[in-house]
PDB file of C-alpha atoms and ligand atoms in Angstrom:
ATOM      1  CA  MET A   1     -69.242  74.969  78.976  1.00  0.00           C
ATOM      2  CA  LYS A   2     -71.247  71.808  78.889  1.00  0.00           C
ATOM      3  CA  THR A   3     -70.922  69.492  75.966  1.00  0.00           C
ATOM      4  CA  GLN A   4     -73.791  68.939  73.598  1.00  0.00           C
ATOM      5  CA  LEU A   5     -74.286  65.400  74.887  1.00  0.00           C
ATOM      6  CA  GLN A   6     -77.885  64.534  75.423  1.00  0.00           C
ATOM      7  CA  PRO A   7     -78.891  64.946  79.062  1.00  0.00           C
ATOM      8  CA  MET A   8     -79.663  61.585  80.704  1.00  0.00           C
ATOM      9  CA  VAL A   9     -80.971  60.130  83.891  1.00  0.00           C
ATOM     10  CA  ALA A  10     -81.223  56.702  85.429  1.00  0.00           C
ATOM     11  CA  LEU A  11     -84.554  55.608  86.837  1.00  0.00           C
ATOM     12  CA  THR A  12     -84.032  52.962  89.549  1.00  0.00           C
ATOM     13  CA  PHE A  13     -86.659  50.745  91.035  1.00  0.00           C
ATOM     14  CA  ASP A  14     -86.046  48.962  94.398  1.00  0.00           C
ATOM     15  CA  ASP A  15     -87.728  46.153  96.313  1.00  0.00           C
ATOM     16  CA  GLY A  16     -89.245  44.277  93.378  1.00  0.00           C
ATOM     17  CA  PRO A  17     -89.859  42.465  91.248  1.00  0.00           C
ATOM     18  CA  SER A  18     -93.559  42.645  91.899  1.00  0.00           C
ATOM     19  CA  ALA A  19     -95.862  40.376  89.812  1.00  0.00           C
ATOM     20  CA  ARG A  20     -98.500  43.001  90.380  1.00  0.00           C
ATOM     21  CA  TYR A  21     -96.668  46.212  89.418  1.00  0.00           C
ATOM     22  CA  THR A  22     -93.405  45.528  87.727  1.00  0.00           C
ATOM     23  CA  PRO A  23     -94.990  44.311  84.384  1.00  0.00           C
ATOM     24  CA  ALA A  24     -96.743  47.666  84.008  1.00  0.00           C
ATOM     25  CA  ILE A  25     -93.490  49.581  84.479  1.00  0.00           C
ATOM     26  CA  LEU A  26     -91.748  47.324  81.948  1.00  0.00           C
ATOM     27  CA  ASP A  27     -94.608  47.971  79.493  1.00  0.00           C
ATOM     28  CA  ILE A  28     -94.196  51.741  79.835  1.00  0.00           C
ATOM     29  CA  LEU A  29     -90.404  51.518  79.410  1.00  0.00           C
ATOM     30  CA  ASP A  30     -90.965  49.293  76.313  1.00  0.00           C
ATOM     31  CA  GLN A  31     -93.499  51.719  74.883  1.00  0.00           C
ATOM     32  CA  TYR A  32     -91.048  54.588  75.121  1.00  0.00           C
ATOM     33  CA  ASP A  33     -87.996  52.488  74.156  1.00  0.00           C
ATOM     34  CA  SER A  34     -86.282  53.442  77.431  1.00  0.00           C
ATOM     35  CA  SER A  35     -84.103  51.619  79.925  1.00  0.00           C
ATOM     36  CA  ALA A  36     -84.076  51.465  83.719  1.00  0.00           C
ATOM     37  CA  THR A  37     -82.315  49.655  86.604  1.00  0.00           C
ATOM     38  CA  PHE A  38     -84.027  47.270  89.016  1.00  0.00           C
ATOM     39  CA  PHE A  39     -82.446  46.614  92.384  1.00  0.00           C
ATOM     40  CA  ILE A  40     -84.181  43.377  93.244  1.00  0.00           C
ATOM     41  CA  LEU A  41     -84.767  41.354  96.379  1.00  0.00           C
ATOM     42  CA  GLY A  42     -83.994  37.658  96.270  1.00  0.00           C
ATOM     43  CA  THR A  43     -87.110  36.839  98.243  1.00  0.00           C
ATOM     44  CA  GLN A  44     -89.363  38.623  95.742  1.00  0.00           C
ATOM     45  CA  VAL A  45     -87.999  36.336  93.063  1.00  0.00           C
ATOM     46  CA  VAL A  46     -88.219  33.093  94.866  1.00  0.00           C
ATOM     47  CA  ASP A  47     -91.545  33.765  96.616  1.00  0.00           C
ATOM     48  CA  GLN A  48     -93.478  34.703  93.462  1.00  0.00           C
ATOM     49  CA  GLU A  49     -94.291  32.282  90.695  1.00  0.00           C
ATOM     50  CA  GLN A  50     -93.486  34.928  88.062  1.00  0.00           C
ATOM     51  CA  GLY A  51     -90.285  36.137  89.794  1.00  0.00           C
ATOM     52  CA  ALA A  52     -87.742  34.547  87.524  1.00  0.00           C
ATOM     53  CA  GLU A  53     -89.790  35.357  84.424  1.00  0.00           C
ATOM     54  CA  LEU A  54     -89.882  39.056  85.401  1.00  0.00           C
ATOM     55  CA  LEU A  55     -86.087  39.123  85.737  1.00  0.00           C
ATOM     56  CA  SER A  56     -85.715  37.483  82.297  1.00  0.00           C
ATOM     57  CA  ARG A  57     -87.993  40.102  80.804  1.00  0.00           C
ATOM     58  CA  MET A  58     -85.828  42.877  82.290  1.00  0.00           C
ATOM     59  CA  VAL A  59     -82.694  41.382  80.797  1.00  0.00           C
ATOM     60  CA  ASP A  60     -84.349  40.727  77.406  1.00  0.00           C
ATOM     61  CA  SER A  61     -85.549  44.294  77.265  1.00  0.00           C
ATOM     62  CA  GLY A  62     -82.030  45.704  77.962  1.00  0.00           C
ATOM     63  CA  HIS A  63     -82.602  46.818  81.494  1.00  0.00           C
ATOM     64  CA  GLU A  64     -80.048  46.442  84.247  1.00  0.00           C
ATOM     65  CA  ILE A  65     -80.563  44.252  87.339  1.00  0.00           C
ATOM     66  CA  GLY A  66     -78.707  45.205  90.478  1.00  0.00           C
ATOM     67  CA  ILE A  67     -78.667  43.497  93.853  1.00  0.00           C
ATOM     68  CA  HIS A  68     -80.741  45.058  96.646  1.00  0.00           C
ATOM     69  CA  SER A  69     -80.178  42.071  99.056  1.00  0.00           C
ATOM     70  CA  TYR A  70     -81.886  38.773  99.699  1.00  0.00           C
ATOM     71  CA  LYS A  71     -84.308  39.807 102.471  1.00  0.00           C
ATOM     72  CA  HIS A  72     -84.151  43.630 102.749  1.00  0.00           C
ATOM     73  CA  VAL A  73     -82.097  43.762 105.949  1.00  0.00           C
ATOM     74  CA  ALA A  74     -79.940  46.674 107.001  1.00  0.00           C
ATOM     75  CA  PHE A  75     -76.371  45.751 106.126  1.00  0.00           C
ATOM     76  CA  THR A  76     -75.181  47.798 109.118  1.00  0.00           C
ATOM     77  CA  GLU A  77     -76.785  45.208 111.402  1.00  0.00           C
ATOM     78  CA  LEU A  78     -75.101  42.192 109.960  1.00  0.00           C
ATOM     79  CA  THR A  79     -71.958  40.177 110.673  1.00  0.00           C
ATOM     80  CA  PRO A  80     -69.590  39.862 107.697  1.00  0.00           C
ATOM     81  CA  GLU A  81     -70.877  36.303 107.217  1.00  0.00           C
ATOM     82  CA  GLU A  82     -74.498  37.379 107.206  1.00  0.00           C
ATOM     83  CA  LEU A  83     -73.659  40.168 104.768  1.00  0.00           C
ATOM     84  CA  ALA A  84     -71.992  37.761 102.384  1.00  0.00           C
ATOM     85  CA  ILE A  85     -75.057  35.513 102.489  1.00  0.00           C
ATOM     86  CA  GLN A  86     -77.418  38.442 101.737  1.00  0.00           C
ATOM     87  CA  ILE A  87     -75.301  39.508  98.735  1.00  0.00           C
ATOM     88  CA  LEU A  88     -74.288  36.155  97.302  1.00  0.00           C
ATOM     89  CA  THR A  89     -77.769  34.572  97.637  1.00  0.00           C
ATOM     90  CA  ALA A  90     -79.352  37.477  95.786  1.00  0.00           C
ATOM     91  CA  GLN A  91     -76.592  37.272  93.186  1.00  0.00           C
ATOM     92  CA  ASP A  92     -77.288  33.567  92.703  1.00  0.00           C
ATOM     93  CA  VAL A  93     -81.006  34.134  92.369  1.00  0.00           C
ATOM     94  CA  ILE A  94     -80.432  36.590  89.511  1.00  0.00           C
ATOM     95  CA  GLN A  95     -77.834  34.331  87.900  1.00  0.00           C
ATOM     96  CA  ASN A  96     -80.056  31.280  88.075  1.00  0.00           C
ATOM     97  CA  ALA A  97     -83.110  33.096  86.682  1.00  0.00           C
ATOM     98  CA  THR A  98     -81.382  34.811  83.847  1.00  0.00           C
ATOM     99  CA  GLY A  99     -77.777  33.832  83.453  1.00  0.00           C
ATOM    100  CA  TYR A 100     -77.048  37.541  84.017  1.00  0.00           C
ATOM    101  CA  SER A 101     -74.309  38.577  86.379  1.00  0.00           C
ATOM    102  CA  ALA A 102     -75.326  41.598  88.496  1.00  0.00           C
ATOM    103  CA  LYS A 103     -72.550  44.241  88.605  1.00  0.00           C
ATOM    104  CA  ILE A 104     -73.925  46.765  91.105  1.00  0.00           C
ATOM    105  CA  ILE A 105     -75.615  46.834  94.425  1.00  0.00           C
ATOM    106  CA  ARG A 106     -77.811  49.221  96.413  1.00  0.00           C
ATOM    107  CA  PRO A 107     -77.886  48.378 100.149  1.00  0.00           C
ATOM    108  CA  PRO A 108     -81.366  48.460 101.758  1.00  0.00           C
ATOM    109  CA  TYR A 109     -82.281  51.894 103.137  1.00  0.00           C
ATOM    110  CA  GLY A 110     -79.043  53.177 101.633  1.00  0.00           C
ATOM    111  CA  PHE A 111     -77.371  52.204 104.914  1.00  0.00           C
ATOM    112  CA  ILE A 112     -73.637  52.003 104.467  1.00  0.00           C
ATOM    113  CA  ASN A 113     -70.480  52.663 106.501  1.00  0.00           C
ATOM    114  CA  GLU A 114     -66.717  52.492 106.130  1.00  0.00           C
ATOM    115  CA  ALA A 115     -66.394  48.914 107.264  1.00  0.00           C
ATOM    116  CA  LEU A 116     -69.093  47.763 104.814  1.00  0.00           C
ATOM    117  CA  LEU A 117     -67.337  49.473 101.896  1.00  0.00           C
ATOM    118  CA  LYS A 118     -64.444  47.068 102.368  1.00  0.00           C
ATOM    119  CA  LEU A 119     -66.741  44.009 102.471  1.00  0.00           C
ATOM    120  CA  ILE A 120     -69.065  44.728  99.547  1.00  0.00           C
ATOM    121  CA  PRO A 121     -67.599  43.358  96.335  1.00  0.00           C
ATOM    122  CA  PHE A 122     -69.601  45.666  93.998  1.00  0.00           C
ATOM    123  CA  PRO A 123     -69.908  49.351  93.198  1.00  0.00           C
ATOM    124  CA  ILE A 124     -72.486  50.780  95.587  1.00  0.00           C
ATOM    125  CA  ILE A 125     -75.264  52.778  93.958  1.00  0.00           C
ATOM    126  CA  LEU A 126     -77.195  55.264  96.037  1.00  0.00           C
ATOM    127  CA  TRP A 127     -79.241  58.120  94.468  1.00  0.00           C
ATOM    128  CA  SER A 128     -79.258  61.884  93.911  1.00  0.00           C
ATOM    129  CA  MET A 129     -83.022  62.182  93.919  1.00  0.00           C
ATOM    130  CA  ASP A 130     -85.331  60.488  96.398  1.00  0.00           C
ATOM    131  CA  THR A 131     -88.951  60.709  95.154  1.00  0.00           C
ATOM    132  CA  GLU A 132     -90.200  59.286  98.516  1.00  0.00           C
ATOM    133  CA  ASP A 133     -92.719  57.382  96.411  1.00  0.00           C
ATOM    134  CA  TRP A 134     -93.063  54.770  99.140  1.00  0.00           C
ATOM    135  CA  ARG A 135     -94.374  57.461 101.546  1.00  0.00           C
ATOM    136  CA  ILE A 136     -96.223  59.861  99.255  1.00  0.00           C
ATOM    137  CA  ARG A 137     -98.284  57.293  97.256  1.00  0.00           C
ATOM    138  CA  ASP A 138     -99.749  59.932  94.961  1.00  0.00           C
ATOM    139  CA  ALA A 139     -98.839  59.817  91.289  1.00  0.00           C
ATOM    140  CA  LYS A 140     -99.364  63.495  90.632  1.00  0.00           C
ATOM    141  CA  ILE A 141     -97.243  64.683  93.593  1.00  0.00           C
ATOM    142  CA  ILE A 142     -94.488  62.215  92.755  1.00  0.00           C
ATOM    143  CA  SER A 143     -94.401  63.174  89.079  1.00  0.00           C
ATOM    144  CA  ASP A 144     -94.684  66.964  89.705  1.00  0.00           C
ATOM    145  CA  THR A 145     -91.852  66.846  92.268  1.00  0.00           C
ATOM    146  CA  LEU A 146     -89.623  64.614  90.129  1.00  0.00           C
ATOM    147  CA  LEU A 147     -90.101  66.708  86.996  1.00  0.00           C
ATOM    148  CA  SER A 148     -89.519  70.002  88.812  1.00  0.00           C
ATOM    149  CA  VAL A 149     -86.116  69.092  90.266  1.00  0.00           C
ATOM    150  CA  VAL A 150     -84.713  66.496  87.800  1.00  0.00           C
ATOM    151  CA  LYS A 151     -81.306  67.270  86.390  1.00  0.00           C
ATOM    152  CA  ASP A 152     -78.700  65.801  84.052  1.00  0.00           C
ATOM    153  CA  GLY A 153     -76.945  62.785  85.576  1.00  0.00           C
ATOM    154  CA  ASP A 154     -79.476  62.083  88.321  1.00  0.00           C
ATOM    155  CA  ILE A 155     -79.989  58.631  89.725  1.00  0.00           C
ATOM    156  CA  ILE A 156     -83.654  58.626  90.789  1.00  0.00           C
ATOM    157  CA  LEU A 157     -84.930  56.378  93.581  1.00  0.00           C
ATOM    158  CA  LEU A 158     -88.261  54.689  93.004  1.00  0.00           C
ATOM    159  CA  HIS A 159     -89.974  51.405  94.030  1.00  0.00           C
ATOM    160  CA  ASP A 160     -91.770  49.086  91.593  1.00  0.00           C
ATOM    161  CA  ILE A 161     -94.149  47.849  94.291  1.00  0.00           C
ATOM    162  CA  PHE A 162     -96.759  50.588  94.338  1.00  0.00           C
ATOM    163  CA  GLU A 163     -99.611  51.373  92.056  1.00  0.00           C
ATOM    164  CA  SER A 164     -99.012  55.133  92.572  1.00  0.00           C
ATOM    165  CA  THR A 165     -95.451  54.658  91.308  1.00  0.00           C
ATOM    166  CA  VAL A 166     -96.708  52.879  88.194  1.00  0.00           C
ATOM    167  CA  ASP A 167     -99.175  55.759  87.570  1.00  0.00           C
ATOM    168  CA  ALA A 168     -96.440  58.309  88.166  1.00  0.00           C
ATOM    169  CA  MET A 169     -94.246  56.624  85.553  1.00  0.00           C
ATOM    170  CA  LYS A 170     -97.051  56.967  82.973  1.00  0.00           C
ATOM    171  CA  ILE A 171     -96.594  60.707  83.373  1.00  0.00           C
ATOM    172  CA  VAL A 172     -92.855  60.952  84.170  1.00  0.00           C
ATOM    173  CA  ILE A 173     -91.382  58.769  81.385  1.00  0.00           C
ATOM    174  CA  PRO A 174     -92.945  60.599  78.405  1.00  0.00           C
ATOM    175  CA  ALA A 175     -92.396  63.949  80.183  1.00  0.00           C
ATOM    176  CA  LEU A 176     -88.636  63.305  80.690  1.00  0.00           C
ATOM    177  CA  LEU A 177     -88.286  62.346  77.020  1.00  0.00           C
ATOM    178  CA  GLU A 178     -90.202  65.485  76.083  1.00  0.00           C
ATOM    179  CA  LYS A 179     -87.721  67.483  78.175  1.00  0.00           C
ATOM    180  CA  GLY A 180     -84.871  65.920  76.156  1.00  0.00           C
ATOM    181  CA  PHE A 181     -83.629  63.401  78.704  1.00  0.00           C
ATOM    182  CA  GLN A 182     -82.514  59.975  77.614  1.00  0.00           C
ATOM    183  CA  LEU A 183     -83.477  57.211  80.110  1.00  0.00           C
ATOM    184  CA  VAL A 184     -80.585  54.881  80.607  1.00  0.00           C
ATOM    185  CA  THR A 185     -79.412  52.204  83.052  1.00  0.00           C
ATOM    186  CA  VAL A 186     -77.030  53.107  85.872  1.00  0.00           C
ATOM    187  CA  SER A 187     -74.101  51.383  84.089  1.00  0.00           C
ATOM    188  CA  GLY A 188     -75.150  53.110  80.861  1.00  0.00           C
ATOM    189  CA  LEU A 189     -75.024  56.471  82.588  1.00  0.00           C
ATOM    190  CA  ALA A 190     -71.597  55.750  84.125  1.00  0.00           C
ATOM    191  CA  ASP A 191     -70.270  54.720  80.708  1.00  0.00           C
ATOM    192  CA  ALA A 192     -71.669  57.792  79.036  1.00  0.00           C
ATOM    193  CA  ARG A 193     -69.960  59.968  81.664  1.00  0.00           C
ATOM    194  CA  GLY A 194     -66.631  58.129  81.294  1.00  0.00           C
ATOM    195  CA  VAL A 195     -66.718  56.656  84.787  1.00  0.00           C
ATOM    196  CA  THR A 196     -65.389  53.170  85.465  1.00  0.00           C
ATOM    197  CA  MET A 197     -67.284  52.077  88.584  1.00  0.00           C
ATOM    198  CA  GLU A 198     -65.168  50.343  91.229  1.00  0.00           C
ATOM    199  CA  LYS A 199     -66.127  47.922  93.964  1.00  0.00           C
ATOM    200  CA  GLY A 200     -66.528  49.353  97.462  1.00  0.00           C
ATOM    201  CA  LYS A 201     -67.023  52.864  96.073  1.00  0.00           C
ATOM    202  CA  VAL A 202     -70.283  54.843  96.400  1.00  0.00           C
ATOM    203  CA  TYR A 203     -71.978  56.488  93.431  1.00  0.00           C
ATOM    204  CA  SER A 204     -75.056  58.682  93.721  1.00  0.00           C
ATOM    205  CA  ILE A 205     -74.926  60.858  90.591  1.00  0.00           C
ATOM    206  CA  PHE A 206     -73.065  60.957  87.290  1.00  0.00           C
ATOM    207  CA  PRO A 207     -72.837  64.696  86.575  1.00  0.00           C
ATOM    208  CA  PRO A 208     -72.652  66.124  83.041  1.00  0.00           C
ATOM    209  CA  ILE A 209     -69.184  66.149  81.582  1.00  0.00           C
ATOM    210  CA  GLU A 210     -67.653  69.628  81.698  1.00  0.00           C
ATOM    211  CA  THR A 211     -65.274  70.773  79.000  1.00  0.00           C
ATOM    212  CA  SER A 212     -63.043  73.782  79.303  1.00  0.00           C
TER     213      SER A 212
HETATM  214 NI1   NI B   1     -85.422  48.878  99.618  1.00  0.00          NI
END
């Protein structure tokens, strides 16, 4: 039997922040008093005038910031030294912009292997639901698909760099709340499910707690 705990999911947004699209997503999350996780790229922060300010806004609004990498390179193609630079540089960018220490990472493309697990000094967050928003680029299809398959404990992969994803969130966020889901950060979801995330381990879903 499942407990009566409120069902929850973690919306996660990769490849930002985007001065063009991230503010609209933050506005929608604010409007519905909901939280999300942003796996950011270091280059997106340093190459945009508003980059640091967007990260500060995320922290101030109670969202979680995770590391995606500095330049969106496949970790599987890197030497250990190059990997360390990708991770530590992105970590520094976040720290310098906000004072916030990132605690989780999502490798670009979700590419990971056994050797990398030993080298990555953070819990590795993948996903249980891939909206393919980067390919589909249609708010209605993205939202219909997401809402038809979403389940308790899902980590949902999205990208805050497309207008269609912003438009999809205008539909998805109120609809998820209407369905009774709470929208939480990845770390919030792990906490709620009693999971202590460990470095070098991969997490893609935090299923509902079963009681006997
Ligand atoms: Ni990415």
